[in-house]
Amino acid sequence: MIVLGHQNPDCDSLCSAIALSALFNKIGKQATPALQGEPNPEALFLLQKAKLEKPKILSSVAGEDVFLVDFSDWGQGTLDMKEAKILGIVDHHKLGDITTNEPVECWIWPVGCSATIVYNMYKFYNQIVDGPIAKLMMGAIISDTVNFRGPTTTDMDKEAVKGLAKIAGVEDVQGFAREQFEAKSDINNVPAAELILRDQKIFQMAGHKLAIGQLELTDLKTALSKKTQMIAELEKLQAEKDYHSSILLLTDINKLDTIALIISIDADKVAQALNSKVKDHTFELPGVVSRKKQIIPFLQTAFDS
Ligand code: MG
Ligand code: MG
Ligand code: MG
């Protein structure tokens, strides 16, 4: 079986795919982790830290047995995923649109990270996480919960990181988090075209498609210096695809604030749904860090009404 993370691989989709495959192999189910594309710089940083190999990159899973991690939407899988046999899902997002013809094993919990669920699956199966994999998993939880400062954080995430840090032999978890966040904030030499796609997800709302990317950064200085280029790239993207909106969230993970860049056929509708106001393709979202919890639900409500 293939354990597959979502498009635009982040820490969680990489680390949980590796960790879950390793668990399955321990309990006698043959499994291989796979990614849909190159992992982002923060995920690569974790791989290097753990001294682990990058999983294979796949664009097709037709005819395969597949277990999904960190997503439950067809749109975030490979184009041919409907031709695969989906055996299970581990996820912590809102329930997506995947349905199956046969019963499917679901581990979908409202916690901060899929890796937290995988950590508890190890417990369920009475297995111990390997040291390097524990390092990956704790990095994924730190990333997804913004080091426990994001609103998706639960006690289960904190407990998992405590247990994983012990196994991984990491004494200074705060130092680990700092180094990891610096790795993802290094965007000096990254072209705007790449930045707008880095963590982009496409959301379906009342028949419209909204493309929403997010950059999580230790400060917004460099990002804001590239604002004009990034807006131009969003404009280009919007012209190529039939999106309702192309949005990039610039999230300051120290101040816990977001500035959004937007190209849209109705930017006011989007900004108003989030209690904000657009000026020069930009709107401010003070106190917002979580796309899944502080943005998507409000947009969904506005589009559904
Ligand atoms: Mg993810
Ligand atoms: Mg996740
Ligand atoms: Mg994320």
PDB file of N, CA and C and ligand atoms in Angstrom, residues 6 10 12-13 70 92-93 144 201, ligand 1:
ATOM      1  N   HIS A   6      -0.899  15.109   0.921  1.00  0.00           N
ATOM      2  CA  HIS A   6      -1.597  15.987  -0.035  1.00  0.00           C
ATOM      3  C   HIS A   6      -0.644  16.715  -0.987  1.00  0.00           C
ATOM      4  N   ASP A  10       3.671  19.592   2.836  1.00  0.00           N
ATOM      5  CA  ASP A  10       4.180  20.334   3.986  1.00  0.00           C
ATOM      6  C   ASP A  10       4.774  19.332   4.971  1.00  0.00           C
ATOM      7  N   ASP A  12       3.595  18.068   7.757  1.00  0.00           N
ATOM      8  CA  ASP A  12       2.689  17.018   8.235  1.00  0.00           C
ATOM      9  C   ASP A  12       2.467  15.942   7.168  1.00  0.00           C
ATOM     10  N   SER A  13       2.242  16.365   5.919  1.00  0.00           N
ATOM     11  CA  SER A  13       1.952  15.355   4.895  1.00  0.00           C
ATOM     12  C   SER A  13       3.186  14.501   4.604  1.00  0.00           C
ATOM     13  N   ASP A  70      -3.437  13.589   6.040  1.00  0.00           N
ATOM     14  CA  ASP A  70      -3.516  15.052   6.074  1.00  0.00           C
ATOM     15  C   ASP A  70      -4.448  15.646   5.004  1.00  0.00           C
ATOM     16  N   HIS A  92      -6.892  15.839   9.996  1.00  0.00           N
ATOM     17  CA  HIS A  92      -7.356  16.750  11.057  1.00  0.00           C
ATOM     18  C   HIS A  92      -7.977  18.009  10.453  1.00  0.00           C
ATOM     19  N   HIS A  93      -8.367  17.945   9.173  1.00  0.00           N
ATOM     20  CA  HIS A  93      -9.066  19.074   8.541  1.00  0.00           C
ATOM     21  C   HIS A  93     -10.573  18.804   8.562  1.00  0.00           C
ATOM     22  N   ASP A 144       2.461  22.600  12.414  1.00  0.00           N
ATOM     23  CA  ASP A 144       1.014  22.773  12.246  1.00  0.00           C
ATOM     24  C   ASP A 144       0.369  23.576  13.375  1.00  0.00           C
ATOM     25  N   LYS A 201      -3.837  25.745  -1.405  1.00  0.00           N
ATOM     26  CA  LYS A 201      -4.906  24.745  -1.479  1.00  0.00           C
ATOM     27  C   LYS A 201      -6.081  25.357  -2.231  1.00  0.00           C
TER      28      LYS A 201
HETATM   29 MG    MG B   1      -0.924  19.773   5.611  1.00  0.00          MG
END
